[in-house]
Short mmCIF file of C-alpha atoms in Angstrom, two decimals:
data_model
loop_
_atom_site.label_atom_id
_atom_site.label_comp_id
_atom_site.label_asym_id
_atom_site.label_seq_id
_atom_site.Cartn_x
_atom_site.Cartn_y
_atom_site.Cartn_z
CA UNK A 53 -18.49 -8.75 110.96
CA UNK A 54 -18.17 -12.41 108.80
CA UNK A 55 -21.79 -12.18 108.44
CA UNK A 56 -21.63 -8.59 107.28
CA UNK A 57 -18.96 -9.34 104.85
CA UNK A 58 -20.80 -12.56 103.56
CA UNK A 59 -23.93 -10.53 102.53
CA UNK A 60 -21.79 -7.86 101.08
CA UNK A 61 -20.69 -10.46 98.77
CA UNK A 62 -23.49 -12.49 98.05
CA UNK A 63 -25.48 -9.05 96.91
CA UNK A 64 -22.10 -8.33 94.23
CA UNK A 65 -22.15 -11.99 93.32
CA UNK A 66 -26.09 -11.72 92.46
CA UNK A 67 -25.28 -8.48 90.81
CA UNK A 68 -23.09 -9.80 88.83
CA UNK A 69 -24.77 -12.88 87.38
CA UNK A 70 -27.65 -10.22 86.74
CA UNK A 71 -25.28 -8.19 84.76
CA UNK A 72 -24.60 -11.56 83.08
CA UNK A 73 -27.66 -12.58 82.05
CA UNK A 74 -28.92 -9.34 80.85
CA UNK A 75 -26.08 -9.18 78.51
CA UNK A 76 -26.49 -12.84 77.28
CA UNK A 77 -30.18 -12.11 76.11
CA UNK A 78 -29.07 -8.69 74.22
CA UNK A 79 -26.49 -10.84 72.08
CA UNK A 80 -29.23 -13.57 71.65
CA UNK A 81 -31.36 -11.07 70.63
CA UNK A 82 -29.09 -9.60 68.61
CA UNK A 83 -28.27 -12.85 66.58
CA UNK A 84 -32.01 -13.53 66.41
CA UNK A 85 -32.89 -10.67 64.79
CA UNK A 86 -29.91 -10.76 62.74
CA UNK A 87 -30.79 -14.48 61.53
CA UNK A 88 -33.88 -13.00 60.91
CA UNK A 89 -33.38 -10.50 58.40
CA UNK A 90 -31.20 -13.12 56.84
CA UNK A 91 -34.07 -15.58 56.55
CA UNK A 92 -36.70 -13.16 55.50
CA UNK A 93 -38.59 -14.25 52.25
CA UNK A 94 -38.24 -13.30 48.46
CA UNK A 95 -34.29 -12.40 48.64
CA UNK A 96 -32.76 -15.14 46.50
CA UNK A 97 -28.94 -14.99 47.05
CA UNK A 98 -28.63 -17.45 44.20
CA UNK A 99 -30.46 -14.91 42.11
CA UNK A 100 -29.15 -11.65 42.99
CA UNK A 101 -25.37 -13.81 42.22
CA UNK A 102 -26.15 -14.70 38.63
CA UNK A 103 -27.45 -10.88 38.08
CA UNK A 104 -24.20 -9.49 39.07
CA UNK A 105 -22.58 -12.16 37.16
CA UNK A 106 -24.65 -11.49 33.93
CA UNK A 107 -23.68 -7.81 34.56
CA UNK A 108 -20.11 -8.46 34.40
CA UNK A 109 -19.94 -10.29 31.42
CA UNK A 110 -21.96 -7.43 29.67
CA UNK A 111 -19.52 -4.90 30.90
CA UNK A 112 -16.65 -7.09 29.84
CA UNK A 113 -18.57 -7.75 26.09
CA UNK A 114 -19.58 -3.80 25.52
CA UNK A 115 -15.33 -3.41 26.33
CA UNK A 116 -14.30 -5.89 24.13
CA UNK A 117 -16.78 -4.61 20.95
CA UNK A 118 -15.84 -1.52 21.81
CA UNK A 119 -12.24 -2.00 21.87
CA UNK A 120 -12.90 -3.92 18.34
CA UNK A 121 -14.70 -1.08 16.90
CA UNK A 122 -12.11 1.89 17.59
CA UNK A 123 -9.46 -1.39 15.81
CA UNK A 124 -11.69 -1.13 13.25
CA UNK A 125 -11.65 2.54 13.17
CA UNK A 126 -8.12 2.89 12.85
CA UNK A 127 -7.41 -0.20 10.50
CA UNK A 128 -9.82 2.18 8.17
CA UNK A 129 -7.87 5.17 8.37
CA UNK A 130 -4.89 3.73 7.99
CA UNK A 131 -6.24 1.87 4.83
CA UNK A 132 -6.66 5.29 3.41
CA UNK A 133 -3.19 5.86 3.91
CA UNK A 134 -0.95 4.60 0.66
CA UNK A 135 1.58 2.88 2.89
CA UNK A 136 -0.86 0.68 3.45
CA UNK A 137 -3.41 0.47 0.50
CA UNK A 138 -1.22 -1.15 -2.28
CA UNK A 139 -3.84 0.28 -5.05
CA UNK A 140 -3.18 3.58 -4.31
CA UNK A 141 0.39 2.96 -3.83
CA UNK A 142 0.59 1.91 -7.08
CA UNK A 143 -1.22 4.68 -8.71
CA UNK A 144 0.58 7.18 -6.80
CA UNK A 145 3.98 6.28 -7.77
CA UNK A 146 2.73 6.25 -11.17
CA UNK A 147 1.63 9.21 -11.10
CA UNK A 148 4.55 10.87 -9.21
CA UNK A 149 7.04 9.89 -12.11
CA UNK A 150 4.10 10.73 -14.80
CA UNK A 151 3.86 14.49 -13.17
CA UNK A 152 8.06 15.08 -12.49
CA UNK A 153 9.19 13.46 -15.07
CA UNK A 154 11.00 12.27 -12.57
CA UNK A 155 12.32 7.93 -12.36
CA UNK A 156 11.18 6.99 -8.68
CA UNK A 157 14.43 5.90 -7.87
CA UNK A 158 15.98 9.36 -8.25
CA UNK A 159 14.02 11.33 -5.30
CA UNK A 160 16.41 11.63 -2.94
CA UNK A 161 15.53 11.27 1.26
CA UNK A 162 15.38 14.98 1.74
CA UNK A 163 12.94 16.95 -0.29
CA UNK A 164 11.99 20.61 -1.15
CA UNK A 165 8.85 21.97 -2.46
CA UNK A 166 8.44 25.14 -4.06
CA UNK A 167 5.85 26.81 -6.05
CA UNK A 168 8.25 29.09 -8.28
CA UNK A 169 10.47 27.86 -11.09
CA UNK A 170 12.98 29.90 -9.85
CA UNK A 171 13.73 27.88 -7.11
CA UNK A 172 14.54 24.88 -9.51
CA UNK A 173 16.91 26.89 -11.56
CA UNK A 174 19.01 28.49 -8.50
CA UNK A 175 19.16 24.41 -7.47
CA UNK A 176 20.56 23.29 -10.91
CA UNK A 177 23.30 26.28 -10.45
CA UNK A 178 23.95 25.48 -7.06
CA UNK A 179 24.65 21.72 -6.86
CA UNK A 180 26.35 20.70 -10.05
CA UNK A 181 25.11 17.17 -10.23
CA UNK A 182 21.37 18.30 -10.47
CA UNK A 183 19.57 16.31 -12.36
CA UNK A 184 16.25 18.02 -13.84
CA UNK A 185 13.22 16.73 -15.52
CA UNK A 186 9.54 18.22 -16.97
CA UNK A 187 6.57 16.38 -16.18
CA UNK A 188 2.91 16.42 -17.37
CA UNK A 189 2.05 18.71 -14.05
CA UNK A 190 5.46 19.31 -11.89
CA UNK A 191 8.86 20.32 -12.35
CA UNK A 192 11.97 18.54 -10.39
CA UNK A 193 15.60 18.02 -9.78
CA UNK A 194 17.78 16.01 -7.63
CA UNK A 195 21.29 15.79 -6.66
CA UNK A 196 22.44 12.72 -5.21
CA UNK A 197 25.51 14.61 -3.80
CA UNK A 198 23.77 16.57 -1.57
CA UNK A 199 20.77 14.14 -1.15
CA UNK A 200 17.96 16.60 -1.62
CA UNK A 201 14.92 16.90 -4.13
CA UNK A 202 13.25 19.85 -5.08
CA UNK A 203 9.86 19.86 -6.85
CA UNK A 204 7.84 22.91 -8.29
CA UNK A 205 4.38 21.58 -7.86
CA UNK A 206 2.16 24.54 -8.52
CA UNK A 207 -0.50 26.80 -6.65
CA UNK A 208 -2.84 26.50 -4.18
CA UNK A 209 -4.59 24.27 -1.33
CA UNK A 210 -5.37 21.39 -4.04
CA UNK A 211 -1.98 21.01 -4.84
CA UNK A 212 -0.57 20.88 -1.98
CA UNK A 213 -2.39 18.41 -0.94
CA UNK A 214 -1.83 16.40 -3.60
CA UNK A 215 1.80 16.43 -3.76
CA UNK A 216 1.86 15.97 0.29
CA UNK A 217 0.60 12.22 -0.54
CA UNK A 218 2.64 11.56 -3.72
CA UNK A 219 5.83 12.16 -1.49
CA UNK A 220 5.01 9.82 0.86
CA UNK A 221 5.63 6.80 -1.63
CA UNK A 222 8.90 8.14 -1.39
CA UNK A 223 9.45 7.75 2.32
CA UNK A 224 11.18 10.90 3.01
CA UNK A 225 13.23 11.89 6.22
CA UNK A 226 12.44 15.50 5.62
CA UNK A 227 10.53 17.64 3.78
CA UNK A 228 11.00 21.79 3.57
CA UNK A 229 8.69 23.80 1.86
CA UNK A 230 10.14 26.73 0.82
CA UNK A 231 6.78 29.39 -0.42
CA UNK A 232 5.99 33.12 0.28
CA UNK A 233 3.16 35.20 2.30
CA UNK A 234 2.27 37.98 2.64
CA UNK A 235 2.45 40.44 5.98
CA UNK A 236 -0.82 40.98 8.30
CA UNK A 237 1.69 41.82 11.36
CA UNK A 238 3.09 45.39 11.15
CA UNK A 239 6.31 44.49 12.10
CA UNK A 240 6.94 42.70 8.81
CA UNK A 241 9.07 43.43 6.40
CA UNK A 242 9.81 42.28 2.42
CA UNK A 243 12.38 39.90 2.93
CA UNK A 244 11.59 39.00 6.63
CA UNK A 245 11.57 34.59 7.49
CA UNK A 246 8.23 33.35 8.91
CA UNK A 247 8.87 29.84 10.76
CA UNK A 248 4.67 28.70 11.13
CA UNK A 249 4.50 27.22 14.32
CA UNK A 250 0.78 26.55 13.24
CA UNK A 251 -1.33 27.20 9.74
CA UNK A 252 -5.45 28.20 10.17
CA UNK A 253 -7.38 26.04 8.16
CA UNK A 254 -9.17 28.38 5.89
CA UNK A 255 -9.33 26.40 2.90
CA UNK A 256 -11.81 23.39 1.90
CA UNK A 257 -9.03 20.74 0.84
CA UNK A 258 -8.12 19.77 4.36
CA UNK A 259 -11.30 18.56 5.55
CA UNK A 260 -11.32 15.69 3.56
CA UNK A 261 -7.99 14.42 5.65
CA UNK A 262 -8.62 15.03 9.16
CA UNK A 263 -11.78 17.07 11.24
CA UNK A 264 -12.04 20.56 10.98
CA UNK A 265 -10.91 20.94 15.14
CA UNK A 266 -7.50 19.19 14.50
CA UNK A 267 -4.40 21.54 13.69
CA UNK A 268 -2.28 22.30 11.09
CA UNK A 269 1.08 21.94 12.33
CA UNK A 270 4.84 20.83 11.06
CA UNK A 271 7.02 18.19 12.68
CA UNK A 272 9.05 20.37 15.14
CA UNK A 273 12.77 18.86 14.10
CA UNK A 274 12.08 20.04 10.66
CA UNK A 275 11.22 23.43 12.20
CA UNK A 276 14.12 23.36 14.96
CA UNK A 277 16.99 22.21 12.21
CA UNK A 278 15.63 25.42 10.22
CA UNK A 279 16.11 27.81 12.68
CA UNK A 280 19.36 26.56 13.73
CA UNK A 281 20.62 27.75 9.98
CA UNK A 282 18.99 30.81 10.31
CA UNK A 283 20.67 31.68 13.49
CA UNK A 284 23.61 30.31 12.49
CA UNK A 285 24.40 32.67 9.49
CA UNK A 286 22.91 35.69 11.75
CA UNK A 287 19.59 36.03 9.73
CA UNK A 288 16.81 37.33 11.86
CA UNK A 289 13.40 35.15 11.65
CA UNK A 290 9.71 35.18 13.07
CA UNK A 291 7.67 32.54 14.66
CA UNK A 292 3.93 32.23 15.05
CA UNK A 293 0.99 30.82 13.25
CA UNK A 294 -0.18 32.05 10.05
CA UNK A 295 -3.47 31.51 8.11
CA UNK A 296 -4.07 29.62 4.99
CA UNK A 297 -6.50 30.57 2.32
CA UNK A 298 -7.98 29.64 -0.99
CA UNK A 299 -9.60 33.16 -1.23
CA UNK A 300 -7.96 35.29 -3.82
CA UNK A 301 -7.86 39.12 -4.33
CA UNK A 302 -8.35 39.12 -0.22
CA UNK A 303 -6.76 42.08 -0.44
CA UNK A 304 -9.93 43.94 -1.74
CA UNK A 305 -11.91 42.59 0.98
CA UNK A 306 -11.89 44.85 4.45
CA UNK A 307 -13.94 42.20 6.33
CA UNK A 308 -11.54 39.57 5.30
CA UNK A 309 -8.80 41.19 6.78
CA UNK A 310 -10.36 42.15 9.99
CA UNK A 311 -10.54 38.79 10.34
CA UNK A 312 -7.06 38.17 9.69
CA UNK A 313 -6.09 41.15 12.45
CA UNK A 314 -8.64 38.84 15.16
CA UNK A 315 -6.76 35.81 14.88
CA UNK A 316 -3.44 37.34 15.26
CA UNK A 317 -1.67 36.02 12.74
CA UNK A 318 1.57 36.62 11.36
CA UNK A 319 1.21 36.67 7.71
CA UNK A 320 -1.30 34.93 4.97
CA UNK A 321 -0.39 32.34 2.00
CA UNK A 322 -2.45 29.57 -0.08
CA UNK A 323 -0.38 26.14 0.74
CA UNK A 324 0.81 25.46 4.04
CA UNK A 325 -1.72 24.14 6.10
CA UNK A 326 -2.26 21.67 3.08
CA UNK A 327 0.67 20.49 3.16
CA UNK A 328 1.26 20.46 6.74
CA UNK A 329 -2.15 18.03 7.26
CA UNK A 330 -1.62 16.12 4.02
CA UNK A 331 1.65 15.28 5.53
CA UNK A 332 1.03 14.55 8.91
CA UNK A 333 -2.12 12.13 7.43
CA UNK A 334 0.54 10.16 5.09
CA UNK A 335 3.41 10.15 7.87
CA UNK A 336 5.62 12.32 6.37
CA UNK A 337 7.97 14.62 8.64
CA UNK A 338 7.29 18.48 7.08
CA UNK A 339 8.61 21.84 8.18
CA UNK A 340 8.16 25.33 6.07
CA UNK A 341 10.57 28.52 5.78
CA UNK A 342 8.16 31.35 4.23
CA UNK A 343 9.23 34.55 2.72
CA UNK A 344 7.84 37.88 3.21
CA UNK A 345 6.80 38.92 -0.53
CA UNK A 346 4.81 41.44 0.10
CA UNK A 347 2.27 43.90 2.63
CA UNK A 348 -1.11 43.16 1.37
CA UNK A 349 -3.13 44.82 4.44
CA UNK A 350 -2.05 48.18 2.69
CA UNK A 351 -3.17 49.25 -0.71
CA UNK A 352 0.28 50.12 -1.50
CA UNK A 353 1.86 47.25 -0.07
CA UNK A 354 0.14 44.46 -2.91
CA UNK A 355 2.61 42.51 -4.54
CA UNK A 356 2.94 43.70 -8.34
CA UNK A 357 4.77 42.55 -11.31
CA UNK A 358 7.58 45.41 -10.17
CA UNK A 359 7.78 44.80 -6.90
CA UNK A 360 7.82 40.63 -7.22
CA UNK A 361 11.17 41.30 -9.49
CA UNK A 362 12.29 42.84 -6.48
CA UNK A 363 12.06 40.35 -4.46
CA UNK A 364 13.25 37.51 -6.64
CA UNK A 365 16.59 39.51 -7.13
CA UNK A 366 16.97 40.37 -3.52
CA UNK A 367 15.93 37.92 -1.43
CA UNK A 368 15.11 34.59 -2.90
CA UNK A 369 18.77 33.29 -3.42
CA UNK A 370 19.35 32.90 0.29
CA UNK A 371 15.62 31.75 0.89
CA UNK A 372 16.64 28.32 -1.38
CA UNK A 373 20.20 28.23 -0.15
CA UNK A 374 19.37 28.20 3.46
CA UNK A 375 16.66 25.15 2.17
CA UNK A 376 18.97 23.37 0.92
CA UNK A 377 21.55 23.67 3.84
CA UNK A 378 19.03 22.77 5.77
CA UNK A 379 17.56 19.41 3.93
CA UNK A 380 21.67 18.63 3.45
CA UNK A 381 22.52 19.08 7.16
CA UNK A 382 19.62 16.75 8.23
CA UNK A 383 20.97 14.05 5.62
CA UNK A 384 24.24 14.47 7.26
CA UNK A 385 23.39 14.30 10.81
CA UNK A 386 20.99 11.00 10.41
CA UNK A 387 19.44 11.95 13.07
CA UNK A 388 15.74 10.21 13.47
CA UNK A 389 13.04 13.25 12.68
CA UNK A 390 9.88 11.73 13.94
CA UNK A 391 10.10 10.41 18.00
CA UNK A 392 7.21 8.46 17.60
CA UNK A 393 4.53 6.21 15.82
CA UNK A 394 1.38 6.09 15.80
#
């Protein structure tokens, strides 16, 4: 039985070291071939180091020019800016003063544009301190009371554009511009408010302020103060984008207004997407409140010399009151308008 036992173990004990051995020459073998692959000619760790190395710095230098270049980029836009090109700053108060007839130090913080003399003589009536003046191009007054300017500046994309950057020497908290349209929506009336939310560039002026894919939109406080008045004395208004031309007698043209029915807009004018952009560009916080004038997409429904008395003695008193409520609550409140710089 010992004997038995003995053998038993012996044969496990040989087993084992079998087992043993076998094992020991995989893992040599293993690390063998595993030195050897490591040792195998024409890979130069050294070499394939200083590649990766070389590759990094590239990646880091294309970064930094890059980084430079879009500095660049924006120190030349903002050069074109007159906040920050003294020349032009220069020139453009100059000229502001030389078109209103106006001192610089009389614009006030809040300002109203208009395209109708009108509007200036309701504001002379309105706010007894008004002080008004003639220039060589625009008409203004200003009433340090209610700390609002109004200018008359004219007609059209050009204009609007212009006077967009002379205002910015100015520094305003708020702009309004207070204009008319006319209806391509049905549901307008004569005498209906039109808050843009947005303005189609259709006109050539504003390409030569941003690309043709960026909006035309106002600073939303402007917009949001606005409506507030509206609702506030119970006066009914739409919202919506409309489209801005320099194409007149549209009216005559069917093509031109199917066009108008594609994009869905509300109603059609000459100004605001000029003034919107050329605003925006120079930093200067811009809503508008536009006036239903007339329903153009009819034959019947063009604005005449008849009809446009109509509308001056109907509607027109409360569109330049509820301006300058509007530009006089926002001087009261000094609250900031703009959330952001950039």
């Amino acid at each position: 039985m010992r004997n038995a036992k003995k053998k038993v173990t012996k044969k496990v004990t040989s087993k084992n070291n079998t087992i043993k051995k076998k094992t020991a020459k995989k893992v040599t073998k293993k690390v063998s071939t595993k030195k050897a692959v490591n040792s195998k000619p024409g890979i130069d760790t050294a070499f394939v180091d200083d590649l990766a190395f070389q590759e990094i710095n590239l990646v880091k230098k294309t970064t930094k020019k890059l980084a430079t270049d879009l500095e660049l980029k924006r120190a030349a836009l903002r050069a074109r800016r007159i906040h920050w090109n003294n020349d032009k700053k220069q020139i453009a108060i100059d000229m502001l003063e030389r078109y209103t007839g106006h001192d610089f130090g009389d614009f006030q913080q809040q300002i109203i544009l208009t395209n109708f003399h009108y509007y200036i003589e309701r504001f002379n009536i309105l706010l007894d301190d008004s002080h008004y003046t003639e220039g060589s191009a625009f008409k203004a007054a200003s009433s340090k009371k209610a700390k609002v300017t109004i200018i008359e500046f004219g007609v059209g994309a050009a204009m609007a554009a212009l006077i967009g950057e002379l205002i910015s020497v100015v520094q305003p908290k708020a702009v309004l511009f207070l204009g008319m349209a006319g209806a391509v929506h049905p549901s307008l009336k004569v005498g209906d408010f039109v808050l843009p939310i947005a303005s189609i560039r259709a006109e050539g002026v504003t390409e030569h302020f941003l690309p043709k894919q960026v909006p035309a939109l106002p600073t939303f406080k402007v917009q949001k103060f606005v409506s507030q008045i509206l609702v506030e004395h119970g006066y009914d208004y739409r919202t919506g984008t409309i489209h801005s031309t320099d194409y007149r007698f549209w009216e005559f043209d069917e093509r031109f207004k199917e066009k108008l029915i594609e994009e869905r807009v509300l109603a059609v004018e000459m100004e605001t997407a000029a003034l919107f952009v050329s605003c925006f560009v120079s930093k200067v916080n811009i809503g508008a409140l536009l006036l239903i004038s007339d329903c153009p997409m009819t034959k019947d429904g063009i604005k005449t010399k008849k009809s446009a008395k109509s509308v001056f003695r109907n509607y027109t008193d409360r569109h330049i009151e509820l301006g300058i409520e509007a530009m006089a609550d926002i001087a009261d409140r000094g609250e900031n308008v703009r959330h952001y710089h950039w």
